[in-house]
Coordinates of C-alpha atoms and ligand atoms in Angstrom, one line a residue:
X12 CA 4.0 -20.1 9.7
X13 CA 2.6 -21.7 6.6
X14 CA -0.1 -19.2 5.7
X15 CA 2.4 -16.4 6.0
X16 CA 3.9 -15.1 2.7
X17 CA 6.4 -13.1 4.4
X18 CA 7.8 -13.3 8.0
X19 CA 10.9 -11.1 8.8
X20 CA 12.6 -10.7 12.0
X21 CA 15.4 -8.0 12.9
X22 CA 16.4 -7.3 9.5
X23 CA 19.4 -5.1 9.5
X24 CA 21.5 -3.5 6.7
X25 CA 24.0 -0.7 6.6
X26 CA 26.4 0.9 3.6
X27 CA 29.5 1.5 5.4
X28 CA 28.3 3.2 8.7
X29 CA 25.3 4.2 7.5
X30 CA 22.3 2.1 9.0
X31 CA 19.5 1.6 6.5
X32 CA 17.5 -0.9 8.2
X33 CA 17.7 -0.9 11.8
X34 CA 16.0 -4.1 12.7
X35 CA 12.7 -4.6 10.8
X36 CA 10.2 -7.3 11.8
X37 CA 7.3 -7.7 9.3
X38 CA 4.7 -10.3 8.8
X39 CA 2.5 -10.6 5.6
X40 CA -0.4 -13.2 5.5
X41 CA -0.9 -14.8 2.2
X42 CA -3.8 -13.3 0.0
X43 CA -3.1 -9.6 1.5
X44 CA -1.7 -6.4 0.4
X45 CA 0.9 -5.1 2.6
X46 CA 2.1 -1.3 2.3
X47 CA 5.5 -0.1 3.3
X48 CA 4.8 3.5 3.6
X49 CA 7.8 5.9 3.7
X50 CA 9.3 9.3 2.3
X51 CA 12.5 9.2 -0.1
X52 CA 15.6 7.6 1.5
X53 CA 13.6 5.8 4.4
X54 CA 14.8 2.2 3.3
X55 CA 11.9 0.8 1.1
X56 CA 13.7 -0.2 -1.9
X57 CA 16.5 -1.8 0.3
X58 CA 13.7 -3.7 2.2
X59 CA 12.3 -4.9 -1.1
X60 CA 15.8 -5.8 -2.4
X61 CA 16.6 -8.1 0.5
X62 CA 13.1 -9.8 0.7
X63 CA 13.4 -10.4 -2.9
X64 CA 17.0 -12.0 -2.7
X65 CA 18.6 -9.5 -4.8
X66 CA 20.9 -8.1 -1.9
X67 CA 21.9 -9.9 1.3
X68 CA 20.7 -8.6 4.8
X69 CA 23.6 -7.8 7.5
X70 CA 21.1 -9.7 10.2
X71 CA 17.9 -10.7 10.7
X72 CA 15.9 -14.1 9.3
X73 CA 13.3 -14.0 6.7
X74 CA 11.0 -16.8 5.5
X75 CA 9.3 -16.2 2.2
X76 CA 6.2 -18.5 1.0
X77 CA 7.7 -20.8 3.7
X78 CA 11.2 -20.9 2.5
X79 CA 14.1 -19.4 4.2
X80 CA 15.6 -16.5 2.5
X81 CA 19.2 -17.1 3.1
X82 CA 19.1 -21.1 2.7
X83 CA 16.6 -21.6 -0.1
X84 CA 16.9 -18.4 -2.4
X85 CA 16.3 -20.3 -5.6
X86 CA 12.8 -21.6 -3.9
X87 CA 12.2 -18.0 -2.7
X88 CA 13.0 -16.6 -6.3
X89 CA 10.6 -19.3 -7.8
X90 CA 7.6 -17.9 -5.9
X91 CA 7.9 -14.2 -6.2
X92 CA 7.9 -11.6 -9.0
X93 CA 9.2 -8.2 -8.4
X94 CA 8.5 -5.0 -10.4
X95 CA 11.1 -2.5 -9.3
X96 CA 11.1 1.1 -8.7
X97 CA 13.6 1.4 -12.1
X98 CA 11.9 -0.5 -15.0
X99 CA 13.1 -3.9 -16.4
X100 CA 11.3 -3.2 -19.6
X101 CA 13.9 -3.1 -22.5
X102 CA 12.9 0.3 -24.3
X103 CA 14.4 -1.1 -27.8
X104 CA 12.1 -3.9 -27.7
X105 CA 8.3 -4.1 -28.6
X106 CA 6.0 -4.7 -25.9
X107 CA 5.4 -8.3 -27.0
X108 CA 9.0 -9.0 -27.6
X109 CA 9.7 -7.8 -24.0
X110 CA 7.0 -10.4 -22.6
X111 CA 8.4 -13.3 -25.1
X112 CA 11.7 -12.4 -23.4
X113 CA 10.4 -13.1 -20.0
X114 CA 8.7 -16.1 -21.2
X115 CA 12.3 -17.3 -22.6
X116 CA 13.7 -16.8 -19.0
X117 CA 10.9 -18.9 -17.4
X118 CA 11.6 -21.6 -19.9
X119 CA 8.1 -21.5 -21.2
X120 CA 7.8 -23.1 -24.7
X121 CA 7.6 -20.9 -27.7
X122 CA 3.9 -21.7 -27.9
X123 CA 3.0 -21.2 -24.5
X124 CA 5.1 -18.1 -24.4
X125 CA 3.1 -16.5 -27.5
X126 CA -0.2 -17.6 -25.7
X127 CA 1.0 -16.1 -22.4
X128 CA 2.1 -12.9 -23.8
X129 CA -1.3 -12.3 -25.8
X130 CA -3.0 -13.0 -22.6
X131 CA -1.2 -10.5 -20.8
X132 CA -1.3 -7.8 -23.6
X133 CA -5.0 -8.2 -23.7
X134 CA -5.3 -8.2 -19.9
X135 CA -2.9 -4.9 -19.6
X136 CA -4.9 -3.0 -22.4
X137 CA -1.5 -3.2 -24.6
X138 CA -2.9 -5.1 -27.7
X139 CA -2.4 -1.9 -30.0
X140 CA 0.8 -1.3 -28.7
X141 CA 2.1 -4.8 -28.6
X142 CA 4.1 -4.3 -31.8
X143 CA 5.6 -0.6 -31.3
X144 CA 8.7 -0.4 -29.1
X145 CA 8.5 0.3 -25.4
X146 CA 10.3 3.7 -26.1
X147 CA 7.2 5.1 -27.4
X148 CA 5.0 4.2 -24.5
X149 CA 3.6 6.5 -22.0
X150 CA 4.7 6.2 -18.4
X151 CA 1.5 4.3 -17.3
X152 CA 1.9 1.9 -20.4
X153 CA 5.3 1.2 -19.5
X154 CA 4.4 0.6 -15.8
X155 CA 1.6 -1.9 -17.0
X156 CA 4.2 -3.8 -19.5
X157 CA 6.6 -4.0 -16.5
X158 CA 4.1 -5.5 -14.2
X159 CA 3.2 -7.9 -17.2
X160 CA 6.6 -9.2 -17.3
X161 CA 6.4 -9.9 -13.9
X162 CA 3.3 -12.0 -14.1
X163 CA 4.8 -14.0 -16.8
X164 CA 6.2 -16.4 -14.0
X165 CA 2.6 -16.7 -12.3
X166 CA 4.1 -15.5 -8.8
X167 CA 2.2 -15.9 -5.8
X168 CA 3.8 -13.0 -4.0
X169 CA 4.6 -9.9 -6.1
X170 CA 6.7 -7.0 -4.8
X171 CA 6.0 -3.5 -6.2
X172 CA 8.4 -1.0 -5.4
X173 CA 6.6 2.4 -6.0
X174 CA 4.3 1.4 -8.7
X175 CA 2.6 4.5 -9.0
X176 CA 5.4 7.1 -8.6
X177 CA 5.3 9.8 -11.2
X178 CA 2.0 8.4 -12.9
X179 CA -0.7 10.8 -13.6
X180 CA -4.0 10.1 -11.6
X181 CA -5.8 8.2 -14.4
X182 CA -2.9 6.0 -14.8
X183 CA -2.5 5.7 -11.1
X184 CA -6.2 4.4 -10.7
X185 CA -5.5 1.9 -13.7
X186 CA -2.7 0.6 -11.8
X187 CA -4.6 0.4 -8.5
X188 CA -7.6 -1.5 -10.3
X189 CA -4.6 -4.0 -11.6
X190 CA -3.6 -4.4 -8.0
X191 CA -7.2 -5.3 -6.7
X192 CA -7.6 -7.9 -9.6
X193 CA -4.2 -9.5 -8.8
X194 CA -5.5 -9.7 -5.1
X195 CA -8.6 -11.1 -6.1
X196 CA -6.9 -14.0 -7.7
X197 CA -5.1 -14.9 -4.5
X198 CA -2.0 -13.3 -5.1
X199 CA -0.1 -11.6 -2.1
X200 CA 1.2 -8.0 -2.7
X201 CA 4.0 -6.3 -1.0
X202 CA 4.0 -2.5 -2.0
X203 CA 6.2 0.4 -1.1
X204 CA 4.8 3.8 -1.6
X205 CA 5.2 7.5 -0.8
X206 CA 1.4 8.0 -1.0
X207 CA -0.8 7.8 2.0
X208 CA -3.7 7.7 -0.2
X209 CA -2.3 4.7 -2.1
X210 CA -1.7 2.7 0.9
X211 CA -5.1 3.8 2.3
X212 CA -6.7 2.7 -0.8
X213 CA -5.2 -0.6 -1.4
X214 CA -3.6 -2.0 1.6
X215 CA -4.8 -4.4 4.2
X216 CA -2.0 -3.7 6.6
X217 CA 0.4 -0.8 6.6
X218 CA 3.9 -0.2 8.1
X219 CA 5.3 3.2 8.3
X220 CA 9.2 3.2 7.7
X221 CA 11.1 6.1 8.8
X222 CA 15.1 6.2 8.9
X223 CA 15.1 2.5 8.8
X224 CA 12.8 1.9 11.9
X225 CA 9.1 0.9 11.6
X226 CA 7.2 3.6 13.6
X227 CA 3.8 2.2 13.2
X228 CA 2.0 -0.7 12.0
X229 CA -1.6 -1.5 11.4
X230 CA -4.8 -1.1 9.3
X231 CA -5.3 2.5 7.6
X232 CA -8.1 2.6 10.5
X233 CA -6.0 1.9 13.2
X234 CA -3.2 4.4 12.1
X235 CA -5.5 7.1 11.9
X236 CA -6.8 6.3 15.4
X237 CA -3.4 6.8 16.8
X238 CA -3.5 10.6 16.6
X239 CA -5.8 13.0 18.0
X240 CA -8.0 15.1 15.6
X241 CA -10.8 12.5 14.9
X242 CA -14.5 13.5 15.8
X243 CA -17.9 11.7 15.8
X244 CA -20.6 13.9 13.9
X245 CA -24.0 13.6 15.5
X246 CA -27.0 15.0 13.6
X247 CA -30.2 15.8 15.4
X248 CA -33.7 16.7 14.1
X249 CA -34.3 19.6 16.3
X250 CA -32.3 22.3 18.2
X251 CA -33.8 21.1 21.5
X252 CA -32.3 17.5 21.0
X253 CA -29.0 18.9 20.2
X254 CA -28.8 21.0 23.1
X255 CA -30.0 18.1 25.2
X256 CA -27.3 15.8 23.9
X257 CA -24.6 18.5 24.5
X258 CA -25.6 18.4 28.1
X259 CA -25.7 15.0 28.4
X260 CA -22.4 14.4 27.0
X261 CA -20.8 17.5 28.6
X262 CA -18.5 17.9 25.4
X263 CA -18.7 18.9 21.7
X264 CA -19.0 21.7 19.1
X265 CA -22.0 22.7 16.9
X266 CA -20.4 22.0 13.5
X267 CA -20.4 25.6 11.9
X268 CA -20.5 24.0 8.2
X269 CA -23.9 22.6 8.8
X270 CA -26.3 25.5 7.7
X271 CA -29.1 24.0 9.8
X272 CA -26.8 24.1 13.0
X273 CA -28.0 20.6 13.9
X274 CA -25.0 18.7 13.9
X275 CA -22.8 18.2 16.9
X276 CA -19.0 17.4 16.5
X277 CA -17.8 15.2 19.5
X278 CA -14.0 14.7 19.7
X279 CA -13.4 11.0 19.6
X280 CA -10.7 8.4 18.4
X281 CA -13.8 7.0 16.6
X282 CA -13.0 3.6 18.0
X283 CA -15.8 1.0 18.7
X284 CA -15.4 1.3 22.3
X285 CA -15.6 5.0 22.5
X286 CA -18.8 4.9 19.8
X287 CA -20.3 2.4 22.2
X288 CA -19.8 4.8 25.3
X289 CA -21.2 7.8 23.5
X290 CA -24.3 5.9 22.2
X291 CA -25.0 4.3 25.7
X292 CA -24.9 7.7 27.4
X293 CA -27.2 9.1 24.9
X294 CA -29.6 6.2 25.1
X295 CA -29.8 6.4 28.6
X296 CA -30.9 10.0 28.4
X297 CA -33.4 8.9 25.8
X298 CA -31.9 10.8 23.0
X299 CA -31.5 9.5 19.6
X300 CA -29.3 10.9 16.9
X301 CA -30.8 11.0 13.6
X302 CA -27.5 10.4 11.8
X303 CA -24.0 9.6 12.9
X304 CA -20.8 9.8 11.2
X305 CA -17.1 9.0 12.2
X306 CA -14.2 11.4 11.0
X307 CA -10.7 10.0 11.4
X308 CA -7.8 12.1 10.3
X309 CA -6.1 11.1 7.1
X310 CA -2.6 9.3 6.9
X311 CA -0.8 12.5 6.3
X312 CA -1.8 13.6 10.0
X313 CA -0.5 10.3 11.1
X314 CA 2.8 10.8 9.6
X315 CA 3.2 14.3 10.5
X316 CA 2.2 13.4 14.2
X317 CA 4.8 10.5 14.4
X318 CA 7.7 11.7 12.5
X319 CA 7.4 15.5 13.2
X320 CA 7.8 16.1 9.7
X321 CA 5.8 16.3 6.4
X322 CA 6.2 13.5 4.0
X323 CA 8.9 14.8 1.5
X324 CA 7.3 15.0 -1.9
X325 CA 8.8 12.8 -4.6
X326 CA 11.9 14.5 -6.5
Ligands
LIG425 N1 24.0 0.9 -2.7 C1 24.0 1.6 -1.7 N2 25.2 2.0 -1.2 C2 24.9 3.0 -0.3 N3 24.0 3.5 0.2 C3 22.7 3.2 -0.2 C4 22.7 2.2 -1.4 N4 21.3 1.8 -1.5 C5 20.6 2.6 -0.7 N5 21.4 3.6 0.0 C6 20.9 4.2 1.0 O1 20.0 3.9 1.9 C7 19.1 4.7 2.2 C8 17.8 4.1 1.8 O2 17.7 3.9 0.3 P1 16.2 3.2 -0.3 O3 16.1 2.0 0.4 O4 16.6 3.2 -1.6 O5 15.2 4.3 0.0 P2 13.9 4.3 -0.5 O6 13.4 3.6 -1.4 O7 12.7 4.4 0.8 O8 13.7 5.8 -1.0 C9 19.2 6.0 1.6 O9 20.1 6.9 2.3 C10 20.1 5.5 0.6 O10 21.3 6.7 0.0
LIG426 MG1 12.8 3.5 -3.4

C-alpha cells in the first residue's frame, strides 16, 4: 500500500435522502495522473472534498499517502494540495500578495516566502502581472495563480477540481502543459473533468462517475475498447491484394474516403489479441498489408454507450 497515493474503499456520502456517492473504490499509484470524469452533478467535487479532508464521508475507508484519512487528517493535509472548482484566489490582493499569504499559512520565513513566490510567478508566467490585483487577471491567469498557490506547500499529491472548465483552448493547453510538468517532477495528480479529451490527454487512468457510481475504469485505450465501432485500417499496394485479403478475412469494407480504394476497414476492438489474429491469418495466406492503423472510438462514444446519454455541457 506504500506506493499508492490514494486507496479508497466503499466511499459513501448522502445529503439527506439524496445519495451522492454510492460506494466508490479508487486506487491511484504515486506519480500518476488519475482523472475522475463525469457530467455536472455526478459527485466529482464531493469526492475531492472527501479525499482532501474538507468534508467527512458517511462510510468507507481512505488512505492518502499512507495516512488514514479519518485518524490522521492533519498528516493527510500536510501531504496534499487542493485547487478547487471555485478559486482560492483573493481578487483584492495582487498575485504576489496571494502567494505570500499562502507562504505565511505554510509558516515559511519571510525570505523563503519571497523566494518561493518569485519562483512560482516565473514558472506560471505571471511576473508581469505580479503587482496587479487578481481581479484584473484573465480566467487563465487566475487558474494559474490558483495552482501556483497550491504549490507553495510543495504537495506530493494535488487535487485539481475541473482545472480547465470555462477556459479558452489556449489557456487549457497551457494548463495541460503545467500538469505534465508537475507529473514529470514526480507529483501525483487527481483531477476531475467534464472533458473527455482532457482525461484522454492527461490521465494514466480514467474512472467514469455517473450518479455517484463508477461505471467504468481503465486507461483511455481500455475504455475506448469497451464499445463497438472500432476498426483496423489495412492499406494495400494494389487492388488484387486487397481482394485476396477480403476473401481471406471474410469481413471488412473498402474505405470510401480513400480515393485509391486500396484501404480495407475491418471491424475490430483494436486490442492486441484481435490484431495478432488478423495479421496471422493474412500472413498464412501470404498477404502483407503496406500499412496498418487502428481506429478506436473516442471517449464521447464510451460515455454515450455506458450511460445512454450524452455528456451534459457545462452550464
Ligand atoms: N452541501 C450539499 N448539500 C446538498 N446537496 C449537495 C451538496 N453538495 C453537493 N450536493 C449534491 O450532490 C450531487 C453531486 O454534486 P457534486 O459533487 O458537486 O457534483 P460534480 O462536482 O460532479 O458536478 C449534486 O446533485 C449536488 O446537488
Ligand atoms: Mg464539481
